[in-house]
Structures are given as C-alpha cells and as structure tokens.
Amino acid sequence: MKIALSTEDALQLVRLPATYVVWSNILAAHLIATGGWPHWLVLIPQLAAGTALCWSGVVLKECFALRQGGTGEPSGLLASGRISGQAAWVLGGGLMVLGLAFAALAGGTSLRIAVALGLAIVAYRGFLQDTLLGSVFMGAIHYMQWMFGLTVAGLESGAQALAVPVFLYVAALTVLVGAQAKGAAPQTTRIAGVLFGLAALVIVELVLAGRMEQPLILALVAPAVLALGYWLWRLTADGSPAAVQSLVQRLTFGLIPLDALLLAGSGHWLVAPFLLLLLVPGFVFRPSPE
C-alpha cells in the first residue's frame, strides 16, 4: 500500500488553499461570538477539526471519482498511481475521524455539528456533487462551519442569521463549479446570479433589522454586487470552460472578504482586516479549479 507522500503530493492531494476558506469561516464566526477576543482552548481544536474534515472531503472526492469509474482529478495522485486507492480511503477516513476527535475537544455541541458536517461532506463528495442539490449541500457545509465557530458562545439565532449570506454565496459558486467542464449555459449563469443577488439582499436585511450594527458596510456591498454583475454578464457572452474556471477561482477567494465583511458589520472593524491576511497564502498556493 503506497501511502508515503512527498510534500508536493500532499499539498496537491488536500488542496491547501481550501483550508484557508475553512479557517476564515470558523474565525469570523468565533470572533463574532466572543466579541472579538479568541477563546484559544476552543478555537484551536475547532480550526484543527475544520482542517481535518476539509482535507478528508478532498481526499474522499478522488476516492469516489475513482470508484465510479473515472480517473480522479486530471492531475490526481490516484489516477497517476502515486498513491493507491486503498491508501486514499484509509487516509480520507482517518482524517474524518481525526476531525471528529478534535471537535470533541471543543465541546459536545461542536462534536454534534462536526458529525453533521462530516455526513454532509460524504453526501456531497460521494453522491451529490454533480447535481443541483449539490449546491445546497455545499452551501450547508459552509453554513455549518460558521455554526461550528459560533458554538463557543451558544447558537444564538441572530448570530446564525449572519451565516445565511455565506450559504447563498457558496450555493451560487457551486452552481458555477458544476459548469467548469462543459461551460456555463445562460440558465446556469442566471441561477448563480439569483443566488448571489439573494446573498446581497440578506446582508441588506440584516443591516435594516439591526442584526448587523454597522450600516456603512453597505458601501462595500454595492461595488461588490456591481463587480459580480459585470463578471456574470461577461460569462453570458463567453461561457467557455476556461472562462468559468477563471471566475470560479476568483469567487472562491471572495469567500474570505465576505467573512471579513460580516465580521466588520458585526462591529469588529479592527479585527476584520486581519482575516484578509488569509488571502495571501491562498494566492501563493492557488488551487486548480474544483
């Protein structure tokens, strides 16, 4: 069983940049729940759990692709034979168990959410990734990562509502991810546009309802909406796989600014910019499209 990996192989297998988005979700939620002051004994095991679960999902994605008769990722380690399918299943399952163990260290509520998160990851990677329902599940995965961070202070309903824009943004992004292989049809672009638009409307509603105490963030939402609209309009003119892949990479990194925006809108202007530092390693280890 070939399980020894070089550093390069390991980074390729776990898709390191996806880790920074997980950290961003958990950090933003945690800092909102704690008033901007980290509770390290909870935060550290939560970040470790989120990392392990994320890596498990990426490894299992290749495992399921190989089992279904494909060749894994285009540059996949399984397809090339650099790691055996059996070893990959052991690695993916082991990372899942490790993630649950770290979650247990953060508390019972964190563990329950981690179990639900693990089940959603398996369902998405194994059965739903190429379906429209897959967009809902991927949005739910990132929503639960926010819930994971919020557990440090209890799952107060107002704080949970802050994760709804993340759910909608990720669902829209996943619709586009599904169009990378064959290109984006006009209907696909419209569905993504509606979901992105709903995410922006929810942010406006959160401000108007007083759940986000900094209305000035709307000045940041407006240009973001205009940029998204322009990119989607260009996609209707050129929906080629290359164009979709380029936009997906750009919007994937947009999750970190969205988390920072929600953190700032909750009154934590001083710590929100530090969340943007996660963009730096994300760009250094730029992923290939999912």
mmCIF file of C-alpha atoms in Angstrom:
data_model
loop_
_atom_site.group_PDB
_atom_site.id
_atom_site.type_symbol
_atom_site.label_atom_id
_atom_site.label_comp_id
_atom_site.label_asym_id
_atom_site.label_seq_id
_atom_site.Cartn_x
_atom_site.Cartn_y
_atom_site.Cartn_z
ATOM 1 C CA MET A 1 0.000 0.000 0.000
ATOM 2 C CA LYS A 2 1.651 3.207 -1.131
ATOM 3 C CA ILE A 3 0.870 5.918 1.401
ATOM 4 C CA ALA A 4 4.120 7.843 1.741
ATOM 5 C CA LEU A 5 3.760 11.209 0.016
ATOM 6 C CA SER A 6 6.139 13.998 -0.835
ATOM 7 C CA THR A 7 5.286 17.498 0.378
ATOM 8 C CA GLU A 8 4.259 18.442 -3.163
ATOM 9 C CA ASP A 9 1.979 15.421 -3.434
ATOM 10 C CA ALA A 10 0.401 16.125 -0.058
ATOM 11 C CA LEU A 11 -0.372 19.748 -0.950
ATOM 12 C CA GLN A 12 -1.879 18.632 -4.249
ATOM 13 C CA LEU A 13 -3.997 15.973 -2.580
ATOM 14 C CA VAL A 14 -5.529 18.099 0.197
ATOM 15 C CA ARG A 15 -5.927 21.288 -1.852
ATOM 16 C CA LEU A 16 -4.276 23.545 0.746
ATOM 17 C CA PRO A 17 -5.997 26.812 -0.319
ATOM 18 C CA ALA A 18 -9.403 25.366 0.562
ATOM 19 C CA THR A 19 -8.142 25.188 4.140
ATOM 20 C CA TYR A 20 -7.879 28.972 4.396
ATOM 21 C CA VAL A 21 -11.548 29.389 3.479
ATOM 22 C CA VAL A 22 -12.465 26.938 6.260
ATOM 23 C CA TRP A 23 -10.341 28.899 8.712
ATOM 24 C CA SER A 24 -11.966 32.124 7.558
ATOM 25 C CA ASN A 25 -15.476 30.742 8.185
ATOM 26 C CA ILE A 26 -14.614 29.463 11.655
ATOM 27 C CA LEU A 27 -12.563 32.515 12.680
ATOM 28 C CA ALA A 28 -15.211 35.034 11.616
ATOM 29 C CA ALA A 29 -17.969 33.189 13.471
ATOM 30 C CA HIS A 30 -15.801 32.617 16.555
ATOM 31 C CA LEU A 31 -14.767 36.263 16.811
ATOM 32 C CA ILE A 32 -18.368 37.446 16.424
ATOM 33 C CA ALA A 33 -19.469 35.058 19.174
ATOM 34 C CA THR A 34 -16.667 36.107 21.555
ATOM 35 C CA GLY A 35 -16.795 39.843 20.940
ATOM 36 C CA GLY A 36 -13.501 39.835 19.062
ATOM 37 C CA TRP A 37 -11.461 38.041 21.731
ATOM 38 C CA PRO A 38 -10.409 34.495 20.840
ATOM 39 C CA HIS A 39 -11.054 31.651 23.286
ATOM 40 C CA TRP A 40 -7.975 29.709 22.326
ATOM 41 C CA LEU A 41 -8.861 26.455 24.095
ATOM 42 C CA VAL A 42 -11.937 26.235 21.875
ATOM 43 C CA LEU A 43 -10.652 27.934 18.736
ATOM 44 C CA ILE A 44 -7.536 25.802 18.245
ATOM 45 C CA PRO A 45 -9.321 22.412 18.300
ATOM 46 C CA GLN A 46 -12.095 23.862 16.109
ATOM 47 C CA LEU A 47 -9.582 25.023 13.492
ATOM 48 C CA ALA A 48 -7.843 21.634 13.674
ATOM 49 C CA ALA A 49 -11.180 19.837 13.300
ATOM 50 C CA GLY A 50 -12.243 22.017 10.374
ATOM 51 C CA THR A 51 -8.909 21.428 8.665
ATOM 52 C CA ALA A 52 -9.062 17.645 9.063
ATOM 53 C CA LEU A 53 -12.675 17.465 7.852
ATOM 54 C CA CYS A 54 -11.857 19.660 4.849
ATOM 55 C CA TRP A 55 -8.854 17.526 3.903
ATOM 56 C CA SER A 56 -10.932 14.385 4.371
ATOM 57 C CA GLY A 57 -13.523 15.710 1.932
ATOM 58 C CA VAL A 58 -10.939 16.491 -0.724
ATOM 59 C CA VAL A 59 -9.305 13.064 -0.428
ATOM 60 C CA LEU A 60 -12.681 11.304 -0.494
ATOM 61 C CA LYS A 61 -13.597 13.264 -3.628
ATOM 62 C CA GLU A 62 -10.812 11.499 -5.520
ATOM 63 C CA CYS A 63 -11.725 8.174 -3.929
ATOM 64 C CA PHE A 64 -15.356 8.424 -5.043
ATOM 65 C CA ALA A 65 -14.343 9.597 -8.515
ATOM 66 C CA LEU A 66 -12.075 6.581 -8.930
ATOM 67 C CA ARG A 67 -14.699 4.159 -7.585
ATOM 68 C CA GLN A 68 -17.279 5.478 -10.043
ATOM 69 C CA GLY A 69 -15.040 4.506 -12.937
ATOM 70 C CA GLY A 70 -13.416 7.869 -13.609
ATOM 71 C CA THR A 71 -9.790 8.735 -13.394
ATOM 72 C CA GLY A 72 -9.983 11.015 -10.377
ATOM 73 C CA GLU A 73 -8.738 14.522 -10.766
ATOM 74 C CA PRO A 74 -6.976 15.436 -14.052
ATOM 75 C CA SER A 75 -3.688 15.552 -12.180
ATOM 76 C CA GLY A 76 -4.839 13.247 -9.386
ATOM 77 C CA LEU A 77 -2.482 11.161 -7.363
ATOM 78 C CA LEU A 78 -4.840 8.198 -7.615
ATOM 79 C CA ALA A 79 -5.076 8.416 -11.397
ATOM 80 C CA SER A 80 -1.298 8.548 -11.710
ATOM 81 C CA GLY A 81 -0.791 5.652 -9.310
ATOM 82 C CA ARG A 82 1.359 7.720 -6.954
ATOM 83 C CA ILE A 83 -0.991 6.681 -4.130
ATOM 84 C CA SER A 84 -3.233 3.611 -4.153
ATOM 85 C CA GLY A 85 -6.987 3.807 -3.889
ATOM 86 C CA GLN A 86 -6.914 1.710 -0.702
ATOM 87 C CA ALA A 87 -4.423 4.050 0.926
ATOM 88 C CA ALA A 88 -6.512 7.072 -0.068
ATOM 89 C CA TRP A 89 -9.664 5.593 1.513
ATOM 90 C CA VAL A 90 -7.725 4.965 4.728
ATOM 91 C CA LEU A 91 -6.322 8.490 4.654
ATOM 92 C CA GLY A 92 -9.701 10.114 3.965
ATOM 93 C CA GLY A 93 -11.452 8.099 6.647
ATOM 94 C CA GLY A 94 -8.649 8.694 9.112
ATOM 95 C CA LEU A 95 -8.809 12.438 8.593
ATOM 96 C CA MET A 96 -12.584 12.332 9.158
ATOM 97 C CA VAL A 97 -12.130 10.513 12.485
ATOM 98 C CA LEU A 98 -9.341 12.902 13.464
ATOM 99 C CA GLY A 99 -11.605 15.871 12.722
ATOM 100 C CA LEU A 100 -14.343 14.460 14.958
ATOM 101 C CA ALA A 101 -11.797 13.849 17.735
ATOM 102 C CA PHE A 102 -10.613 17.462 17.607
ATOM 103 C CA ALA A 103 -14.236 18.646 17.585
ATOM 104 C CA ALA A 104 -14.922 16.643 20.751
ATOM 105 C CA LEU A 105 -12.163 18.614 22.478
ATOM 106 C CA ALA A 106 -14.089 21.809 21.719
ATOM 107 C CA GLY A 107 -17.272 20.540 23.379
ATOM 108 C CA GLY A 108 -20.381 18.443 22.847
ATOM 109 C CA THR A 109 -22.167 20.951 20.610
ATOM 110 C CA SER A 110 -19.094 21.272 18.409
ATOM 111 C CA LEU A 111 -18.944 17.488 18.097
ATOM 112 C CA ARG A 112 -22.600 17.231 17.065
ATOM 113 C CA ILE A 113 -22.128 19.882 14.390
ATOM 114 C CA ALA A 114 -18.923 18.168 13.222
ATOM 115 C CA VAL A 115 -20.806 14.869 12.818
ATOM 116 C CA ALA A 116 -23.464 16.623 10.708
ATOM 117 C CA LEU A 117 -20.704 18.368 8.771
ATOM 118 C CA GLY A 118 -18.927 15.077 8.110
ATOM 119 C CA LEU A 119 -22.125 13.451 6.860
ATOM 120 C CA ALA A 120 -22.797 16.414 4.564
ATOM 121 C CA ILE A 121 -19.246 16.204 3.187
ATOM 122 C CA VAL A 122 -19.611 12.493 2.419
ATOM 123 C CA ALA A 123 -23.040 13.033 0.830
ATOM 124 C CA TYR A 124 -21.753 15.872 -1.334
ATOM 125 C CA ARG A 125 -18.484 14.287 -2.385
ATOM 126 C CA GLY A 126 -19.908 10.826 -2.903
ATOM 127 C CA PHE A 127 -23.361 11.317 -4.364
ATOM 128 C CA LEU A 128 -24.500 14.904 -4.934
ATOM 129 C CA GLN A 129 -21.536 16.809 -6.324
ATOM 130 C CA ASP A 130 -22.756 16.755 -9.917
ATOM 131 C CA THR A 131 -26.406 17.518 -9.091
ATOM 132 C CA LEU A 132 -28.278 20.748 -8.436
ATOM 133 C CA LEU A 133 -28.876 19.572 -4.881
ATOM 134 C CA GLY A 134 -25.101 19.520 -4.509
ATOM 135 C CA SER A 135 -25.124 23.323 -4.481
ATOM 136 C CA VAL A 136 -27.448 23.259 -1.475
ATOM 137 C CA PHE A 137 -25.231 20.777 0.348
ATOM 138 C CA MET A 138 -22.028 22.733 -0.308
ATOM 139 C CA GLY A 139 -23.735 25.886 0.942
ATOM 140 C CA ALA A 140 -24.858 23.939 4.009
ATOM 141 C CA ILE A 141 -21.291 22.730 4.615
ATOM 142 C CA HIS A 142 -20.015 26.292 4.846
ATOM 143 C CA TYR A 143 -23.055 27.307 6.897
ATOM 144 C CA MET A 144 -22.218 24.544 9.400
ATOM 145 C CA GLN A 145 -18.618 25.722 9.517
ATOM 146 C CA TRP A 146 -20.000 29.051 10.693
ATOM 147 C CA MET A 147 -22.196 27.272 13.254
ATOM 148 C CA PHE A 148 -19.074 25.429 14.370
ATOM 149 C CA GLY A 149 -17.373 28.727 15.193
ATOM 150 C CA LEU A 150 -20.457 30.146 16.903
ATOM 151 C CA THR A 151 -20.745 27.270 19.380
ATOM 152 C CA VAL A 152 -18.209 28.929 21.666
ATOM 153 C CA ALA A 153 -20.980 31.226 22.950
ATOM 154 C CA GLY A 154 -24.097 29.215 22.102
ATOM 155 C CA LEU A 155 -26.036 29.206 18.842
ATOM 156 C CA GLU A 156 -27.986 32.454 19.235
ATOM 157 C CA SER A 157 -30.491 32.857 16.393
ATOM 158 C CA GLY A 158 -29.373 36.382 15.435
ATOM 159 C CA ALA A 159 -25.792 35.200 15.003
ATOM 160 C CA GLN A 160 -26.925 32.172 12.985
ATOM 161 C CA ALA A 161 -28.656 34.516 10.527
ATOM 162 C CA LEU A 162 -25.271 36.072 9.733
ATOM 163 C CA ALA A 163 -24.253 32.835 8.007
ATOM 164 C CA VAL A 164 -27.160 32.899 5.535
ATOM 165 C CA PRO A 165 -25.273 35.109 3.015
ATOM 166 C CA VAL A 166 -22.395 32.619 3.167
ATOM 167 C CA PHE A 167 -24.793 29.747 2.427
ATOM 168 C CA LEU A 168 -26.254 31.570 -0.595
ATOM 169 C CA TYR A 169 -22.865 32.735 -1.914
ATOM 170 C CA VAL A 170 -21.411 29.223 -1.730
ATOM 171 C CA ALA A 171 -24.512 27.702 -3.342
ATOM 172 C CA ALA A 172 -24.164 30.167 -6.229
ATOM 173 C CA LEU A 173 -20.454 29.466 -6.551
ATOM 174 C CA THR A 174 -21.087 25.714 -6.595
ATOM 175 C CA VAL A 175 -23.550 26.138 -9.462
ATOM 176 C CA LEU A 176 -20.691 27.666 -11.452
ATOM 177 C CA VAL A 177 -18.261 24.962 -10.302
ATOM 178 C CA GLY A 178 -20.546 22.389 -11.892
ATOM 179 C CA ALA A 179 -20.251 24.217 -15.230
ATOM 180 C CA GLN A 180 -16.458 24.154 -15.404
ATOM 181 C CA ALA A 181 -16.162 21.030 -17.530
ATOM 182 C CA LYS A 182 -18.671 21.887 -20.273
ATOM 183 C CA GLY A 183 -19.070 25.646 -19.889
ATOM 184 C CA ALA A 184 -21.874 27.771 -18.474
ATOM 185 C CA ALA A 185 -25.251 27.825 -20.199
ATOM 186 C CA PRO A 186 -27.287 31.052 -19.848
ATOM 187 C CA GLN A 187 -29.636 29.312 -17.399
ATOM 188 C CA THR A 188 -26.695 28.336 -15.193
ATOM 189 C CA THR A 189 -25.471 31.923 -15.109
ATOM 190 C CA ARG A 190 -28.970 33.170 -14.257
ATOM 191 C CA ILE A 191 -29.341 30.722 -11.364
ATOM 192 C CA ALA A 192 -25.961 31.759 -9.971
ATOM 193 C CA GLY A 193 -26.877 35.434 -10.408
ATOM 194 C CA VAL A 194 -30.140 34.999 -8.481
ATOM 195 C CA LEU A 195 -28.365 33.278 -5.600
ATOM 196 C CA PHE A 196 -25.619 35.928 -5.453
ATOM 197 C CA GLY A 197 -28.304 38.610 -5.522
ATOM 198 C CA LEU A 198 -30.170 36.938 -2.653
ATOM 199 C CA ALA A 199 -26.960 36.877 -0.621
ATOM 200 C CA ALA A 200 -26.613 40.649 -1.074
ATOM 201 C CA LEU A 201 -30.280 41.226 -0.193
ATOM 202 C CA VAL A 202 -29.915 39.206 3.011
ATOM 203 C CA ILE A 203 -26.977 41.386 4.041
ATOM 204 C CA VAL A 204 -29.126 44.488 3.479
ATOM 205 C CA GLU A 205 -31.935 42.902 5.505
ATOM 206 C CA LEU A 206 -29.530 42.064 8.352
ATOM 207 C CA VAL A 207 -28.476 45.705 8.495
ATOM 208 C CA LEU A 208 -32.051 47.022 8.371
ATOM 209 C CA ALA A 209 -33.138 44.554 11.064
ATOM 210 C CA GLY A 210 -30.308 45.698 13.337
ATOM 211 C CA ARG A 211 -28.571 42.324 13.403
ATOM 212 C CA MET A 212 -25.532 43.989 11.864
ATOM 213 C CA GLU A 213 -24.780 47.211 13.668
ATOM 214 C CA GLN A 214 -22.545 48.822 11.063
ATOM 215 C CA PRO A 215 -24.653 50.089 8.104
ATOM 216 C CA LEU A 216 -21.517 51.507 6.495
ATOM 217 C CA ILE A 217 -20.729 48.011 5.203
ATOM 218 C CA LEU A 218 -23.424 48.571 2.595
ATOM 219 C CA ALA A 219 -20.971 50.939 0.926
ATOM 220 C CA LEU A 220 -18.748 47.893 0.421
ATOM 221 C CA VAL A 221 -21.577 45.605 -0.674
ATOM 222 C CA ALA A 222 -22.645 47.896 -3.539
ATOM 223 C CA PRO A 223 -19.384 47.759 -5.565
ATOM 224 C CA ALA A 224 -19.104 44.029 -4.893
ATOM 225 C CA VAL A 225 -22.577 43.497 -6.369
ATOM 226 C CA LEU A 226 -21.664 45.603 -9.404
ATOM 227 C CA ALA A 227 -18.472 43.604 -9.938
ATOM 228 C CA LEU A 228 -20.348 40.319 -9.647
ATOM 229 C CA GLY A 229 -22.978 41.513 -12.083
ATOM 230 C CA TYR A 230 -20.320 42.539 -14.586
ATOM 231 C CA TRP A 231 -18.468 39.203 -14.331
ATOM 232 C CA LEU A 232 -21.679 37.220 -14.773
ATOM 233 C CA TRP A 233 -22.677 39.394 -17.730
ATOM 234 C CA ARG A 234 -19.329 38.633 -19.357
ATOM 235 C CA LEU A 235 -19.958 34.951 -18.684
ATOM 236 C CA THR A 236 -23.159 35.107 -20.726
ATOM 237 C CA ALA A 237 -21.039 36.284 -23.670
ATOM 238 C CA ASP A 238 -18.256 33.751 -23.095
ATOM 239 C CA GLY A 239 -19.359 30.745 -21.081
ATOM 240 C CA SER A 240 -16.426 28.582 -22.119
ATOM 241 C CA PRO A 241 -14.893 26.199 -19.573
ATOM 242 C CA ALA A 242 -11.786 28.403 -19.327
ATOM 243 C CA ALA A 243 -13.904 31.490 -18.581
ATOM 244 C CA VAL A 244 -15.913 29.626 -15.945
ATOM 245 C CA GLN A 245 -12.772 28.248 -14.300
ATOM 246 C CA SER A 246 -11.228 31.703 -14.122
ATOM 247 C CA LEU A 247 -14.335 33.166 -12.485
ATOM 248 C CA VAL A 248 -14.646 30.249 -10.046
ATOM 249 C CA GLN A 249 -11.085 30.776 -8.828
ATOM 250 C CA ARG A 250 -11.746 34.490 -8.349
ATOM 251 C CA LEU A 251 -15.022 33.954 -6.497
ATOM 252 C CA THR A 252 -13.604 31.176 -4.310
ATOM 253 C CA PHE A 253 -11.221 33.697 -2.792
ATOM 254 C CA GLY A 254 -14.190 36.063 -2.444
ATOM 255 C CA LEU A 255 -15.424 33.967 0.482
ATOM 256 C CA ILE A 256 -12.707 35.370 2.730
ATOM 257 C CA PRO A 257 -13.642 39.038 2.077
ATOM 258 C CA LEU A 258 -17.297 38.065 2.627
ATOM 259 C CA ASP A 259 -16.433 36.622 6.038
ATOM 260 C CA ALA A 260 -14.436 39.769 6.826
ATOM 261 C CA LEU A 261 -17.371 41.931 5.725
ATOM 262 C CA LEU A 262 -19.763 40.093 8.053
ATOM 263 C CA LEU A 263 -17.243 40.372 10.868
ATOM 264 C CA ALA A 264 -16.856 44.114 10.293
ATOM 265 C CA GLY A 265 -20.627 44.569 10.018
ATOM 266 C CA SER A 266 -20.973 42.984 13.436
ATOM 267 C CA GLY A 267 -18.877 45.789 14.890
ATOM 268 C CA HIS A 268 -15.414 44.249 14.726
ATOM 269 C CA TRP A 269 -13.749 46.666 12.298
ATOM 270 C CA LEU A 270 -10.344 46.330 13.929
ATOM 271 C CA VAL A 271 -10.016 42.552 13.600
ATOM 272 C CA ALA A 272 -11.796 42.124 10.251
ATOM 273 C CA PRO A 273 -8.786 43.285 8.154
ATOM 274 C CA PHE A 274 -6.618 40.602 9.763
ATOM 275 C CA LEU A 275 -8.943 37.958 8.324
ATOM 276 C CA LEU A 276 -7.996 39.209 4.859
ATOM 277 C CA LEU A 277 -4.421 38.077 5.517
ATOM 278 C CA LEU A 278 -5.651 34.564 4.726
ATOM 279 C CA LEU A 279 -5.805 35.690 1.095
ATOM 280 C CA VAL A 280 -2.006 35.814 0.965
ATOM 281 C CA PRO A 281 -1.274 32.078 1.380
ATOM 282 C CA GLY A 282 -4.410 31.369 -0.632
ATOM 283 C CA PHE A 283 -2.934 33.140 -3.648
ATOM 284 C CA VAL A 284 0.516 31.651 -3.064
ATOM 285 C CA PHE A 285 -0.945 28.122 -3.134
ATOM 286 C CA ARG A 286 -3.505 28.924 -5.811
ATOM 287 C CA PRO A 287 -5.748 25.896 -6.422
ATOM 288 C CA SER A 288 -6.682 24.264 -9.641
ATOM 289 C CA PRO A 289 -10.451 24.506 -10.185
ATOM 290 C CA GLU A 290 -12.654 22.029 -8.293
#
